[in-house]
């Protein structure tokens, strides 16, 4: 949990360093990377992007967008289609 707190703190500081950015929400899924685990917060974020409620997504690393290359690319393509 300390790692998660550090990630949130670092990303919050990063966002606050941009005067024209506003932190609207954080989406956190605490689960294993197993194939059968769901990621409700991730999908909530994707839906917010599709609905035009989000302009920018900030993540610790690109690997947070999926468990493998295909999932990461799918997420990136979805974000691009949503103008994020």
Short mmCIF file of C-alpha atoms in Angstrom, two decimals:
data_model
loop_
_atom_site.label_atom_id
_atom_site.label_comp_id
_atom_site.label_asym_id
_atom_site.label_seq_id
_atom_site.Cartn_x
_atom_site.Cartn_y
_atom_site.Cartn_z
CA UNK A 1 0.00 0.00 0.00
CA UNK A 2 2.95 2.34 0.52
CA UNK A 3 3.78 1.96 -3.16
CA UNK A 4 0.22 2.91 -4.10
CA UNK A 5 0.33 5.96 -1.82
CA UNK A 6 3.63 7.02 -3.38
CA UNK A 7 2.20 6.62 -6.89
CA UNK A 8 -0.88 8.68 -6.06
CA UNK A 9 1.23 11.36 -4.40
CA UNK A 10 3.65 11.55 -7.33
CA UNK A 11 0.93 11.72 -9.95
CA UNK A 12 -1.03 14.31 -7.94
CA UNK A 13 2.08 16.50 -7.69
CA UNK A 14 2.67 16.06 -11.42
CA UNK A 15 -0.85 17.21 -12.25
CA UNK A 16 -0.67 20.14 -9.82
CA UNK A 17 2.45 21.32 -11.64
CA UNK A 18 0.30 22.13 -14.67
CA UNK A 19 -1.72 25.25 -13.93
CA UNK A 20 -4.29 24.58 -16.64
CA UNK A 21 -4.96 20.99 -15.51
CA UNK A 22 -7.57 19.97 -12.98
CA UNK A 23 -7.53 16.59 -11.23
CA UNK A 24 -11.07 15.32 -11.61
CA UNK A 25 -10.85 11.75 -10.40
CA UNK A 26 -8.54 8.89 -9.60
CA UNK A 27 -9.27 5.37 -10.76
CA UNK A 28 -7.64 2.65 -8.69
CA UNK A 29 -8.06 -1.08 -9.08
CA UNK A 30 -6.38 -3.11 -6.36
CA UNK A 31 -6.27 -6.60 -7.79
CA UNK A 32 -3.91 -9.15 -9.14
CA UNK A 33 -2.88 -9.14 -12.78
CA UNK A 34 -4.59 -12.47 -13.33
CA UNK A 35 -6.57 -12.80 -16.52
CA UNK A 36 -9.85 -13.43 -14.69
CA UNK A 37 -9.66 -10.38 -12.42
CA UNK A 38 -11.97 -7.51 -13.29
CA UNK A 39 -10.89 -3.90 -13.38
CA UNK A 40 -14.01 -1.85 -12.63
CA UNK A 41 -12.18 1.43 -12.00
CA UNK A 42 -10.25 1.07 -15.26
CA UNK A 43 -13.45 0.52 -17.22
CA UNK A 44 -15.10 3.42 -15.40
CA UNK A 45 -12.20 5.62 -16.55
CA UNK A 46 -12.57 4.36 -20.14
CA UNK A 47 -16.31 5.12 -20.07
CA UNK A 48 -15.64 8.64 -18.72
CA UNK A 49 -13.22 9.18 -21.60
CA UNK A 50 -15.73 7.91 -24.15
CA UNK A 51 -18.36 10.25 -22.68
CA UNK A 52 -16.03 13.23 -23.14
CA UNK A 53 -15.60 13.81 -19.40
CA UNK A 54 -11.82 13.42 -19.49
CA UNK A 55 -9.21 15.18 -21.65
CA UNK A 56 -6.01 13.69 -20.27
CA UNK A 57 -5.17 10.41 -18.56
CA UNK A 58 -2.02 10.29 -16.45
CA UNK A 59 -0.59 6.90 -15.47
CA UNK A 60 2.57 5.82 -13.67
CA UNK A 61 3.60 3.74 -16.67
CA UNK A 62 2.05 2.64 -19.93
CA UNK A 63 1.84 -0.90 -18.56
CA UNK A 64 -0.99 0.28 -16.28
CA UNK A 65 -3.26 0.33 -19.33
CA UNK A 66 -3.18 -3.43 -19.86
CA UNK A 67 -1.68 -6.78 -18.98
CA UNK A 68 -0.07 -7.32 -22.36
CA UNK A 69 0.80 -5.41 -25.53
CA UNK A 70 -2.56 -6.07 -27.17
CA UNK A 71 -4.52 -4.75 -24.16
CA UNK A 72 -2.30 -1.67 -23.89
CA UNK A 73 -2.72 -0.89 -27.60
CA UNK A 74 -6.48 -1.44 -27.37
CA UNK A 75 -6.67 1.00 -24.45
CA UNK A 76 -4.54 3.58 -26.29
CA UNK A 77 -6.70 3.26 -29.40
CA UNK A 78 -9.85 3.69 -27.33
CA UNK A 79 -8.40 6.80 -25.72
CA UNK A 80 -7.37 8.22 -29.11
CA UNK A 81 -10.83 7.58 -30.54
CA UNK A 82 -12.22 9.46 -27.54
CA UNK A 83 -9.86 12.41 -28.25
CA UNK A 84 -7.97 11.78 -25.00
#
